[in-house]
Amino acid sequence: MNSATEHAADTPRIYSLKNVNRVFGKGKDELQVLCGVDLSLHEGEIVGMLGRSGSGKSTLLRIIAGLIQPSSGDVLYNGAPLNGPAEGVAMVFQTFALFPWLTVLENVEAGLQALQVERKESRRRALAAIDLIGLDGFENAYPRELSGGMRQRVGFARGLVVNPTLLLMDEPFSALDVLTAETLRTDLLDLWSGKQLPIKSILIVTHNIEEAVLMCDRILVLSSNPGRVVAEIKVPFAHPRNRLAPTFRQMVDDIYALMTDRRSADVKGIPELKMGSLLPQVSTNLMAGLIETLAAEPYNGHAGLPTVAERRLLEVDDLFPVAEMLEHLGFAELKGADITLTDAGKLFADYGTQERKTLFAEHLIRHVPLAARIHQVLLERSGHRAPRVRFEQELEDSMTEAFVEKTLESVVAWGRYAEIFSYDDHTETFSLDDVEGSM
Ligand code: ADP
Ligand code: MG
Protein backbone atom coordinates (compact mmCIF):
# COMPACT_ATOMS: atom_id res chain seq x y z
CA MET A 1 0.00 0.00 0.00
CA ASN A 2 2.11 2.75 -1.33
CA SER A 3 -0.64 5.04 -2.44
CA ALA A 4 -0.58 7.16 0.68
CA THR A 5 2.87 8.46 -0.15
CA GLU A 6 2.17 9.18 -3.77
CA HIS A 7 -1.10 10.91 -3.12
CA ALA A 8 -0.26 12.66 0.08
CA ALA A 9 0.81 15.91 -1.48
CA ASP A 10 -2.30 16.02 -3.69
CA THR A 11 -4.81 15.06 -1.03
CA PRO A 12 -6.51 17.74 1.05
CA ARG A 13 -4.37 19.42 3.63
CA ILE A 14 -5.58 18.84 7.18
CA TYR A 15 -3.03 20.90 9.04
CA SER A 16 -0.58 23.51 8.14
CA LEU A 17 1.89 25.19 10.48
CA LYS A 18 3.80 28.24 9.34
CA ASN A 19 6.78 29.73 11.11
CA VAL A 20 5.68 28.39 14.49
CA ASN A 21 7.79 29.50 17.45
CA ARG A 22 7.40 28.59 21.09
CA VAL A 23 9.27 30.04 24.02
CA PHE A 24 9.11 28.91 27.65
CA GLY A 25 10.22 30.97 30.64
CA LYS A 26 11.09 34.62 30.91
CA GLY A 27 14.13 36.90 31.01
CA LYS A 28 17.46 35.18 31.45
CA ASP A 29 15.72 31.83 31.78
CA GLU A 30 13.96 32.17 28.47
CA LEU A 31 14.16 29.02 26.41
CA GLN A 32 13.25 28.91 22.75
CA VAL A 33 11.97 25.39 22.24
CA LEU A 34 10.56 25.59 18.72
CA CYS A 35 11.89 27.86 16.03
CA GLY A 36 10.35 28.57 12.63
CA VAL A 37 8.56 25.23 12.31
CA ASP A 38 6.76 24.74 9.00
CA LEU A 39 4.83 21.57 8.37
CA SER A 40 1.72 20.27 6.73
CA LEU A 41 -0.32 17.11 7.23
CA HIS A 42 -2.40 15.67 4.40
CA GLU A 43 -5.19 13.14 4.21
CA GLY A 44 -4.08 9.56 3.79
CA GLU A 45 -0.61 9.73 5.27
CA ILE A 46 1.21 8.65 8.37
CA VAL A 47 3.78 11.27 9.25
CA GLY A 48 6.62 10.63 11.67
CA MET A 49 8.37 13.20 13.78
CA LEU A 50 11.83 12.16 14.87
CA GLY A 51 13.90 14.10 17.30
CA ARG A 52 16.00 13.67 20.36
CA SER A 53 14.62 13.94 23.83
CA GLY A 54 13.98 17.59 24.66
CA SER A 55 13.81 18.71 21.03
CA GLY A 56 10.23 19.92 21.45
CA LYS A 57 8.26 17.04 19.94
CA SER A 58 5.66 16.89 22.69
CA THR A 59 5.40 20.67 22.69
CA LEU A 60 4.70 20.60 18.96
CA LEU A 61 2.03 17.92 19.41
CA ARG A 62 0.34 19.96 22.11
CA ILE A 63 0.33 22.97 19.82
CA ILE A 64 -1.25 20.91 17.03
CA ALA A 65 -3.86 19.55 19.45
CA GLY A 66 -4.61 23.14 20.45
CA LEU A 67 -3.74 22.47 24.08
CA ILE A 68 -1.13 25.23 24.13
CA GLN A 69 -0.57 28.20 21.83
CA PRO A 70 2.57 28.97 19.88
CA SER A 71 4.41 32.15 20.93
CA SER A 72 4.12 33.24 17.29
CA GLY A 73 3.27 31.74 13.91
CA ASP A 74 0.17 30.28 12.29
CA VAL A 75 -1.63 27.01 12.90
CA LEU A 76 -4.33 26.25 10.34
CA TYR A 77 -6.69 23.30 10.85
CA ASN A 78 -8.81 22.53 7.80
CA GLY A 79 -7.83 25.92 6.51
CA ALA A 80 -9.00 27.90 9.53
CA PRO A 81 -6.89 29.34 12.37
CA LEU A 82 -6.93 27.09 15.40
CA ASN A 83 -8.29 28.59 18.61
CA GLY A 84 -8.33 26.27 21.60
CA PRO A 85 -8.53 22.47 21.63
CA ALA A 86 -8.93 21.06 18.11
CA GLU A 87 -12.12 19.12 17.52
CA GLY A 88 -11.56 15.82 15.75
CA VAL A 89 -8.00 15.45 16.99
CA ALA A 90 -7.21 12.63 19.42
CA MET A 91 -4.02 11.95 21.30
CA VAL A 92 -2.42 8.72 22.45
CA PHE A 93 0.31 9.02 25.06
CA GLN A 94 3.36 6.95 25.90
CA THR A 95 2.05 5.84 29.24
CA PHE A 96 -1.40 4.49 29.42
CA ALA A 97 -3.19 7.28 31.20
CA LEU A 98 -6.12 5.09 32.23
CA PHE A 99 -8.48 5.58 35.15
CA PRO A 100 -7.69 2.66 37.48
CA TRP A 101 -11.19 2.64 38.98
CA LEU A 102 -12.93 2.36 35.60
CA THR A 103 -13.30 -0.78 33.49
CA VAL A 104 -11.93 -1.02 29.96
CA LEU A 105 -15.34 -0.14 28.56
CA GLU A 106 -15.75 2.82 30.89
CA ASN A 107 -12.24 4.03 30.14
CA VAL A 108 -12.95 3.99 26.43
CA GLU A 109 -16.29 5.72 26.94
CA ALA A 110 -14.48 8.38 28.94
CA GLY A 111 -12.96 9.47 25.64
CA LEU A 112 -16.43 10.56 24.56
CA GLN A 113 -17.34 12.46 27.67
CA ALA A 114 -16.32 15.86 26.37
CA LEU A 115 -18.44 15.31 23.26
CA GLN A 116 -21.69 14.75 25.17
CA VAL A 117 -22.68 11.75 23.12
CA GLU A 118 -25.96 10.14 24.17
CA ARG A 119 -25.46 7.15 26.50
CA LYS A 120 -26.58 4.36 24.19
CA GLU A 121 -24.63 5.72 21.28
CA SER A 122 -21.59 6.18 23.50
CA ARG A 123 -21.72 2.53 24.54
CA ARG A 124 -22.15 1.36 20.95
CA ARG A 125 -19.17 3.35 19.78
CA ALA A 126 -17.00 2.26 22.68
CA LEU A 127 -17.79 -1.40 22.00
CA ALA A 128 -16.99 -0.94 18.32
CA ALA A 129 -13.62 0.66 19.14
CA ILE A 130 -12.84 -2.11 21.63
CA ASP A 131 -13.68 -4.70 19.00
CA LEU A 132 -11.59 -3.00 16.35
CA ILE A 133 -8.49 -2.75 18.50
CA GLY A 134 -8.61 -6.38 19.63
CA LEU A 135 -9.85 -5.96 23.19
CA ASP A 136 -12.92 -8.16 22.76
CA GLY A 137 -13.70 -9.98 25.99
CA PHE A 138 -11.87 -7.47 28.17
CA GLU A 139 -14.71 -4.94 28.36
CA ASN A 140 -15.23 -5.43 32.08
CA ALA A 141 -11.62 -5.86 33.13
CA TYR A 142 -9.86 -3.21 35.17
CA PRO A 143 -6.55 -1.70 34.00
CA ARG A 144 -4.57 -3.48 36.76
CA GLU A 145 -5.67 -6.83 35.30
CA LEU A 146 -4.16 -6.00 31.91
CA SER A 147 -0.64 -6.28 30.54
CA GLY A 148 1.14 -3.14 29.31
CA GLY A 149 0.30 -3.97 25.71
CA MET A 150 -3.40 -4.45 26.47
CA ARG A 151 -3.47 -1.20 28.42
CA GLN A 152 -1.99 0.65 25.50
CA ARG A 153 -4.69 -0.91 23.31
CA VAL A 154 -7.22 0.71 25.64
CA GLY A 155 -5.35 3.98 25.09
CA PHE A 156 -5.71 3.52 21.32
CA ALA A 157 -9.40 2.63 21.64
CA ARG A 158 -9.98 5.75 23.70
CA GLY A 159 -8.36 7.81 20.96
CA LEU A 160 -10.27 6.08 18.16
CA VAL A 161 -13.70 6.20 19.78
CA VAL A 162 -14.10 9.88 18.97
CA ASN A 163 -13.69 9.10 15.25
CA PRO A 164 -10.85 11.57 14.99
CA THR A 165 -9.75 13.17 11.75
CA LEU A 166 -6.19 13.21 13.01
CA LEU A 167 -4.61 10.85 15.51
CA LEU A 168 -1.60 12.24 17.36
CA MET A 169 0.63 9.70 19.05
CA ASP A 170 3.40 10.66 21.46
CA GLU A 171 5.93 7.82 21.60
CA PRO A 172 3.07 5.32 21.92
CA PHE A 173 5.22 2.19 21.79
CA SER A 174 8.24 3.24 23.80
CA ALA A 175 7.02 2.01 27.18
CA LEU A 176 6.29 -1.48 25.82
CA ASP A 177 8.60 -4.46 25.54
CA VAL A 178 10.03 -5.13 22.09
CA LEU A 179 7.64 -7.89 21.01
CA THR A 180 4.49 -6.23 22.31
CA ALA A 181 5.47 -2.98 20.63
CA GLU A 182 5.98 -4.78 17.30
CA THR A 183 2.59 -6.50 17.55
CA LEU A 184 0.83 -3.23 18.22
CA ARG A 185 2.62 -1.45 15.39
CA THR A 186 1.66 -4.20 12.97
CA ASP A 187 -1.95 -4.25 14.14
CA LEU A 188 -2.24 -0.51 13.79
CA LEU A 189 -0.71 -0.61 10.30
CA ASP A 190 -3.08 -3.41 9.27
CA LEU A 191 -6.08 -1.40 10.40
CA TRP A 192 -4.77 1.65 8.62
CA SER A 193 -3.90 -0.17 5.38
CA GLY A 194 -7.24 -2.00 5.42
CA LYS A 195 -8.92 1.39 5.74
CA GLN A 196 -10.74 0.18 8.84
CA LEU A 197 -9.90 3.33 10.72
CA PRO A 198 -12.01 6.45 10.36
CA ILE A 199 -8.86 8.54 10.78
CA LYS A 200 -7.62 10.60 7.87
CA SER A 201 -4.08 11.10 9.05
CA ILE A 202 -1.70 9.99 11.79
CA LEU A 203 1.18 11.94 13.25
CA ILE A 204 3.49 9.79 15.31
CA VAL A 205 6.27 11.15 17.46
CA THR A 206 9.18 8.85 18.14
CA HIS A 207 12.88 8.80 18.83
CA ASN A 208 13.15 5.36 17.29
CA ILE A 209 14.39 5.63 13.70
CA GLU A 210 13.42 2.08 12.71
CA GLU A 211 9.92 2.62 13.97
CA ALA A 212 9.60 5.75 11.86
CA VAL A 213 10.89 4.01 8.73
CA LEU A 214 8.65 1.01 9.40
CA MET A 215 5.44 2.97 9.81
CA CYS A 216 5.58 6.34 8.13
CA ASP A 217 5.06 7.72 4.65
CA ARG A 218 6.99 10.84 5.47
CA ILE A 219 9.45 11.59 8.27
CA LEU A 220 10.27 15.02 9.65
CA VAL A 221 13.50 15.33 11.57
CA LEU A 222 13.54 17.88 14.35
CA SER A 223 16.78 19.42 15.63
CA SER A 224 17.31 20.45 19.25
CA ASN A 225 18.05 23.80 20.89
CA PRO A 226 15.91 25.12 19.36
CA GLY A 227 13.71 22.56 17.64
CA ARG A 228 13.33 23.13 13.94
CA VAL A 229 12.52 20.85 11.05
CA VAL A 230 15.92 20.10 9.53
CA ALA A 231 14.91 17.36 7.10
CA GLU A 232 11.92 15.82 5.45
CA ILE A 233 12.26 12.29 4.15
CA LYS A 234 9.75 10.45 1.99
CA VAL A 235 9.58 6.73 2.67
CA PRO A 236 8.71 5.06 -0.64
CA PHE A 237 8.45 1.44 0.53
CA ALA A 238 5.19 -0.53 0.30
CA HIS A 239 3.65 -2.09 3.42
CA PRO A 240 4.33 -4.55 4.94
CA ARG A 241 7.93 -3.39 5.09
CA ASN A 242 10.92 -5.60 5.57
CA ARG A 243 13.32 -4.30 8.18
CA LEU A 244 16.12 -6.38 6.70
CA ALA A 245 15.83 -5.11 3.13
CA PRO A 246 19.02 -3.27 2.12
CA THR A 247 17.05 -0.17 1.07
CA PHE A 248 15.35 -0.12 4.49
CA ARG A 249 18.69 -0.46 6.30
CA GLN A 250 20.20 2.25 4.15
CA MET A 251 17.44 4.69 5.01
CA VAL A 252 17.82 3.97 8.73
CA ASP A 253 21.58 4.58 8.46
CA ASP A 254 21.11 7.79 6.51
CA ILE A 255 18.68 9.19 9.06
CA TYR A 256 20.97 8.10 11.87
CA ALA A 257 23.86 10.00 10.30
CA LEU A 258 21.66 13.02 9.81
CA MET A 259 20.57 13.01 13.44
CA THR A 260 24.04 12.56 14.85
CA ASP A 261 25.53 15.24 12.65
CA ARG A 262 25.39 18.23 14.91
CA ARG A 263 26.37 20.57 12.13
CA SER A 264 22.93 20.10 10.65
CA ALA A 265 21.07 19.05 13.76
CA ASP A 266 22.21 21.76 16.11
CA VAL A 267 22.29 25.26 14.91
CA LYS A 268 23.78 26.93 17.94
CA GLY A 269 25.66 24.14 19.65
CA ILE A 270 25.14 23.47 23.27
CA PRO A 271 23.89 26.36 25.40
CA GLU A 272 25.37 26.94 28.85
CA LEU A 273 23.34 25.64 31.76
CA LYS A 274 21.53 28.32 33.73
CA MET A 275 19.98 28.33 37.16
CA GLY A 276 16.57 27.53 35.64
CA SER A 277 17.71 24.93 33.07
CA LEU A 278 16.01 21.57 33.07
CA LEU A 279 18.71 19.08 34.02
CA PRO A 280 18.68 15.81 32.09
CA GLN A 281 18.22 12.55 33.96
CA VAL A 282 21.63 11.13 33.32
CA SER A 283 23.27 8.98 35.96
CA THR A 284 26.87 9.44 37.03
CA ASN A 285 27.32 5.76 36.19
CA LEU A 286 26.43 6.40 32.55
CA MET A 287 28.68 9.46 32.43
CA ALA A 288 31.60 7.56 33.94
CA GLY A 289 30.88 4.64 31.60
CA LEU A 290 31.01 6.80 28.50
CA ILE A 291 34.22 8.51 29.63
CA GLU A 292 35.83 5.11 30.22
CA THR A 293 34.68 3.80 26.85
CA LEU A 294 36.06 6.84 25.08
CA ALA A 295 39.36 6.80 26.95
CA ALA A 296 40.02 3.15 26.15
CA GLU A 297 41.04 1.37 22.95
CA PRO A 298 40.17 1.69 20.13
CA TYR A 299 39.04 5.28 20.65
CA ASN A 300 41.83 6.76 22.78
CA GLY A 301 39.80 9.82 23.65
CA HIS A 302 38.08 10.45 20.35
CA ALA A 303 35.17 8.75 18.56
CA GLY A 304 32.22 9.13 16.24
CA LEU A 305 28.99 9.02 18.22
CA PRO A 306 27.21 6.62 15.82
CA THR A 307 30.04 4.10 16.26
CA VAL A 308 29.89 4.36 20.02
CA ALA A 309 26.11 4.00 20.02
CA GLU A 310 26.35 0.92 17.83
CA ARG A 311 29.02 -0.73 19.96
CA ARG A 312 27.26 0.00 23.20
CA LEU A 313 23.87 -0.93 21.72
CA LEU A 314 22.37 2.39 22.73
CA GLU A 315 19.61 4.36 21.06
CA VAL A 316 20.58 7.83 19.87
CA ASP A 317 18.21 9.11 22.45
CA ASP A 318 20.04 7.40 25.27
CA LEU A 319 23.52 8.39 24.17
CA PHE A 320 22.99 12.06 23.40
CA PRO A 321 21.94 13.28 26.82
CA VAL A 322 24.99 11.58 28.32
CA ALA A 323 27.33 13.05 25.71
CA GLU A 324 25.77 16.48 26.13
CA MET A 325 26.03 16.34 29.88
CA LEU A 326 29.73 15.50 29.55
CA GLU A 327 30.08 18.59 27.36
CA HIS A 328 28.19 20.74 29.87
CA LEU A 329 30.51 19.50 32.60
CA GLY A 330 33.64 20.14 30.57
CA PHE A 331 34.63 16.48 30.28
CA ALA A 332 34.10 16.20 26.53
CA GLU A 333 33.61 18.29 23.42
CA LEU A 334 31.12 17.56 20.70
CA LYS A 335 31.81 18.55 17.14
CA GLY A 336 29.86 17.28 14.19
CA ALA A 337 29.14 13.65 14.92
CA ASP A 338 32.35 13.34 16.95
CA ILE A 339 33.05 13.39 20.62
CA THR A 340 36.47 14.12 22.12
CA LEU A 341 37.49 13.87 25.76
CA THR A 342 38.95 17.05 27.25
CA ASP A 343 42.03 16.89 29.47
CA ALA A 344 39.69 16.81 32.46
CA GLY A 345 37.83 13.90 30.88
CA LYS A 346 41.09 11.98 30.40
CA LEU A 347 42.09 12.69 34.00
CA PHE A 348 38.74 11.40 35.19
CA ALA A 349 39.31 8.15 33.29
CA ASP A 350 42.74 7.71 34.91
CA TYR A 351 41.64 8.53 38.44
CA GLY A 352 40.48 6.25 41.22
CA THR A 353 37.10 6.55 42.92
CA GLN A 354 37.82 9.33 45.43
CA GLU A 355 39.82 11.49 43.02
CA ARG A 356 37.03 11.13 40.49
CA LYS A 357 34.51 12.42 43.00
CA THR A 358 36.66 15.45 43.77
CA LEU A 359 37.14 16.26 40.10
CA PHE A 360 33.44 15.77 39.40
CA ALA A 361 32.56 18.03 42.33
CA GLU A 362 34.74 20.84 40.95
CA HIS A 363 33.16 20.59 37.52
CA LEU A 364 29.66 20.26 38.91
CA ILE A 365 30.01 23.46 40.92
CA ARG A 366 31.63 25.31 38.04
CA HIS A 367 29.19 24.27 35.30
CA VAL A 368 25.85 23.52 36.94
CA PRO A 369 24.55 26.72 38.57
CA LEU A 370 21.88 24.91 40.57
CA ALA A 371 24.46 22.62 42.18
CA ALA A 372 26.61 25.65 43.01
CA ARG A 373 23.61 27.47 44.48
CA ILE A 374 22.61 24.59 46.75
CA HIS A 375 26.20 24.18 47.92
CA GLN A 376 26.57 27.91 48.57
CA VAL A 377 23.28 28.23 50.48
CA LEU A 378 24.28 25.30 52.71
CA LEU A 379 27.68 26.83 53.42
CA GLU A 380 26.13 30.14 54.40
CA ARG A 381 23.34 28.85 56.61
CA SER A 382 24.00 28.17 60.24
CA GLY A 383 23.51 24.46 60.79
CA HIS A 384 24.27 23.95 57.08
CA ARG A 385 20.82 22.73 56.16
CA ALA A 386 18.10 23.93 53.84
CA PRO A 387 14.69 22.52 53.01
CA ARG A 388 14.01 21.27 49.50
CA VAL A 389 11.16 23.74 49.16
CA ARG A 390 13.71 26.59 49.33
CA PHE A 391 15.01 25.53 45.90
CA GLU A 392 11.68 24.34 44.53
CA GLN A 393 10.29 27.83 44.92
CA GLU A 394 13.24 29.39 43.17
CA LEU A 395 13.00 26.96 40.25
CA GLU A 396 9.24 27.24 39.90
CA ASP A 397 9.67 30.77 38.56
CA SER A 398 11.05 29.31 35.36
CA MET A 399 9.76 25.73 35.22
CA THR A 400 6.58 23.78 35.77
CA GLU A 401 6.34 21.52 38.81
CA ALA A 402 7.05 18.32 36.92
CA PHE A 403 10.25 19.78 35.50
CA VAL A 404 11.34 21.05 38.91
CA GLU A 405 10.88 17.54 40.27
CA LYS A 406 13.06 15.98 37.55
CA THR A 407 15.71 18.67 37.80
CA LEU A 408 16.06 18.31 41.57
CA GLU A 409 16.22 14.54 41.20
CA SER A 410 19.18 14.89 38.84
CA VAL A 411 21.06 17.43 40.95
CA VAL A 412 20.52 15.35 44.09
CA ALA A 413 22.01 12.28 42.41
CA TRP A 414 25.02 14.20 41.07
CA GLY A 415 25.57 16.12 44.32
CA ARG A 416 25.49 12.93 46.34
CA TYR A 417 28.03 11.28 44.06
CA ALA A 418 30.26 14.35 44.19
CA GLU A 419 29.76 14.57 47.95
CA ILE A 420 29.14 18.30 47.82
CA PHE A 421 25.94 17.92 49.81
CA SER A 422 23.62 15.23 51.07
CA TYR A 423 19.89 14.99 50.89
CA ASP A 424 17.45 13.29 53.22
CA ASP A 425 14.40 11.98 51.37
CA HIS A 426 12.28 11.70 54.51
CA THR A 427 12.77 15.20 55.85
CA GLU A 428 13.26 16.64 52.35
CA THR A 429 16.31 18.50 53.56
CA PHE A 430 19.65 19.30 51.98
CA SER A 431 22.62 19.40 54.32
CA LEU A 432 26.37 19.18 54.55
CA ASP A 433 26.10 16.23 56.96
CA ASP A 434 28.63 13.50 56.22
CA VAL A 435 30.19 15.66 53.55
CA GLU A 436 33.94 15.67 53.94
CA GLY A 437 36.36 18.40 53.07
CA SER A 438 33.81 20.93 51.88
CA MET A 439 33.37 22.93 55.07
P1 ADP B 1 10.43 16.18 23.60
O1 ADP B 1 9.01 15.73 23.61
O2 ADP B 1 11.03 16.26 22.25
O3 ADP B 1 11.29 15.36 24.52
P2 ADP B 1 9.42 18.53 24.95
O4 ADP B 1 8.51 19.19 23.98
O5 ADP B 1 8.80 17.75 26.04
O6 ADP B 1 10.49 17.68 24.15
O7 ADP B 1 10.35 19.64 25.63
C1 ADP B 1 11.20 20.48 24.86
C2 ADP B 1 11.89 21.48 25.75
O8 ADP B 1 10.93 22.37 26.26
C3 ADP B 1 12.60 20.87 26.94
O9 ADP B 1 13.85 21.51 27.08
C4 ADP B 1 11.71 21.22 28.10
O10 ADP B 1 12.51 21.47 29.21
C5 ADP B 1 11.01 22.47 27.65
N1 ADP B 1 9.63 22.58 28.17
C6 ADP B 1 8.57 21.86 27.75
N2 ADP B 1 7.45 22.21 28.41
C7 ADP B 1 7.83 23.19 29.28
C8 ADP B 1 7.14 23.98 30.27
N3 ADP B 1 5.83 23.82 30.46
N4 ADP B 1 7.88 24.86 30.97
C9 ADP B 1 9.19 25.02 30.76
N5 ADP B 1 9.90 24.32 29.85
C10 ADP B 1 9.25 23.41 29.12
MG1 MG C 1 8.11 14.13 24.55
Tab-separated table of C-alpha atoms and ligand atoms in Angstrom, residues 22 24-25 31 33 51-60 62 170-171 205 222 225 278 398-400 403, ligand 1:
chain	number	residue	atom	x	y	z
A	22	ARG	CA	7.396	28.594	21.089
A	24	PHE	CA	9.106	28.913	27.651
A	25	GLY	CA	10.222	30.969	30.640
A	31	LEU	CA	14.163	29.018	26.409
A	33	VAL	CA	11.973	25.389	22.235
A	51	GLY	CA	13.903	14.100	17.295
A	52	ARG	CA	15.996	13.671	20.362
A	53	SER	CA	14.624	13.938	23.834
A	54	GLY	CA	13.984	17.591	24.661
A	55	SER	CA	13.812	18.713	21.033
A	56	GLY	CA	10.234	19.919	21.447
A	57	LYS	CA	8.261	17.038	19.935
A	58	SER	CA	5.658	16.890	22.693
A	59	THR	CA	5.400	20.669	22.693
A	60	LEU	CA	4.698	20.603	18.959
A	62	ARG	CA	0.342	19.963	22.114
A	170	ASP	CA	3.405	10.661	21.456
A	171	GLU	CA	5.931	7.816	21.600
A	205	VAL	CA	6.274	11.150	17.460
A	222	LEU	CA	13.538	17.879	14.352
A	225	ASN	CA	18.047	23.801	20.894
A	278	LEU	CA	16.009	21.571	33.072
A	398	SER	CA	11.053	29.310	35.356
A	399	MET	CA	9.758	25.730	35.218
A	400	THR	CA	6.582	23.778	35.768
A	403	PHE	CA	10.249	19.776	35.503
B	1	ADP	P1	10.426	16.175	23.597
B	1	ADP	O1	9.010	15.729	23.609
B	1	ADP	O2	11.031	16.263	22.245
B	1	ADP	O3	11.293	15.361	24.519
B	1	ADP	P2	9.416	18.534	24.954
B	1	ADP	O4	8.506	19.186	23.975
B	1	ADP	O5	8.804	17.752	26.037
B	1	ADP	O6	10.490	17.677	24.151
B	1	ADP	O7	10.347	19.643	25.632
B	1	ADP	C1	11.195	20.481	24.865
B	1	ADP	C2	11.889	21.481	25.745
B	1	ADP	O8	10.932	22.371	26.262
B	1	ADP	C3	12.596	20.873	26.943
B	1	ADP	O9	13.849	21.515	27.084
B	1	ADP	C4	11.706	21.216	28.099
B	1	ADP	O10	12.513	21.474	29.209
B	1	ADP	C5	11.006	22.467	27.651
B	1	ADP	N1	9.629	22.578	28.166
B	1	ADP	C6	8.571	21.860	27.753
B	1	ADP	N2	7.450	22.211	28.409
B	1	ADP	C7	7.826	23.187	29.283
B	1	ADP	C8	7.137	23.977	30.266
B	1	ADP	N3	5.830	23.816	30.461
B	1	ADP	N4	7.883	24.858	30.973
B	1	ADP	C9	9.194	25.024	30.760
B	1	ADP	N5	9.898	24.322	29.853
B	1	ADP	C10	9.245	23.412	29.121
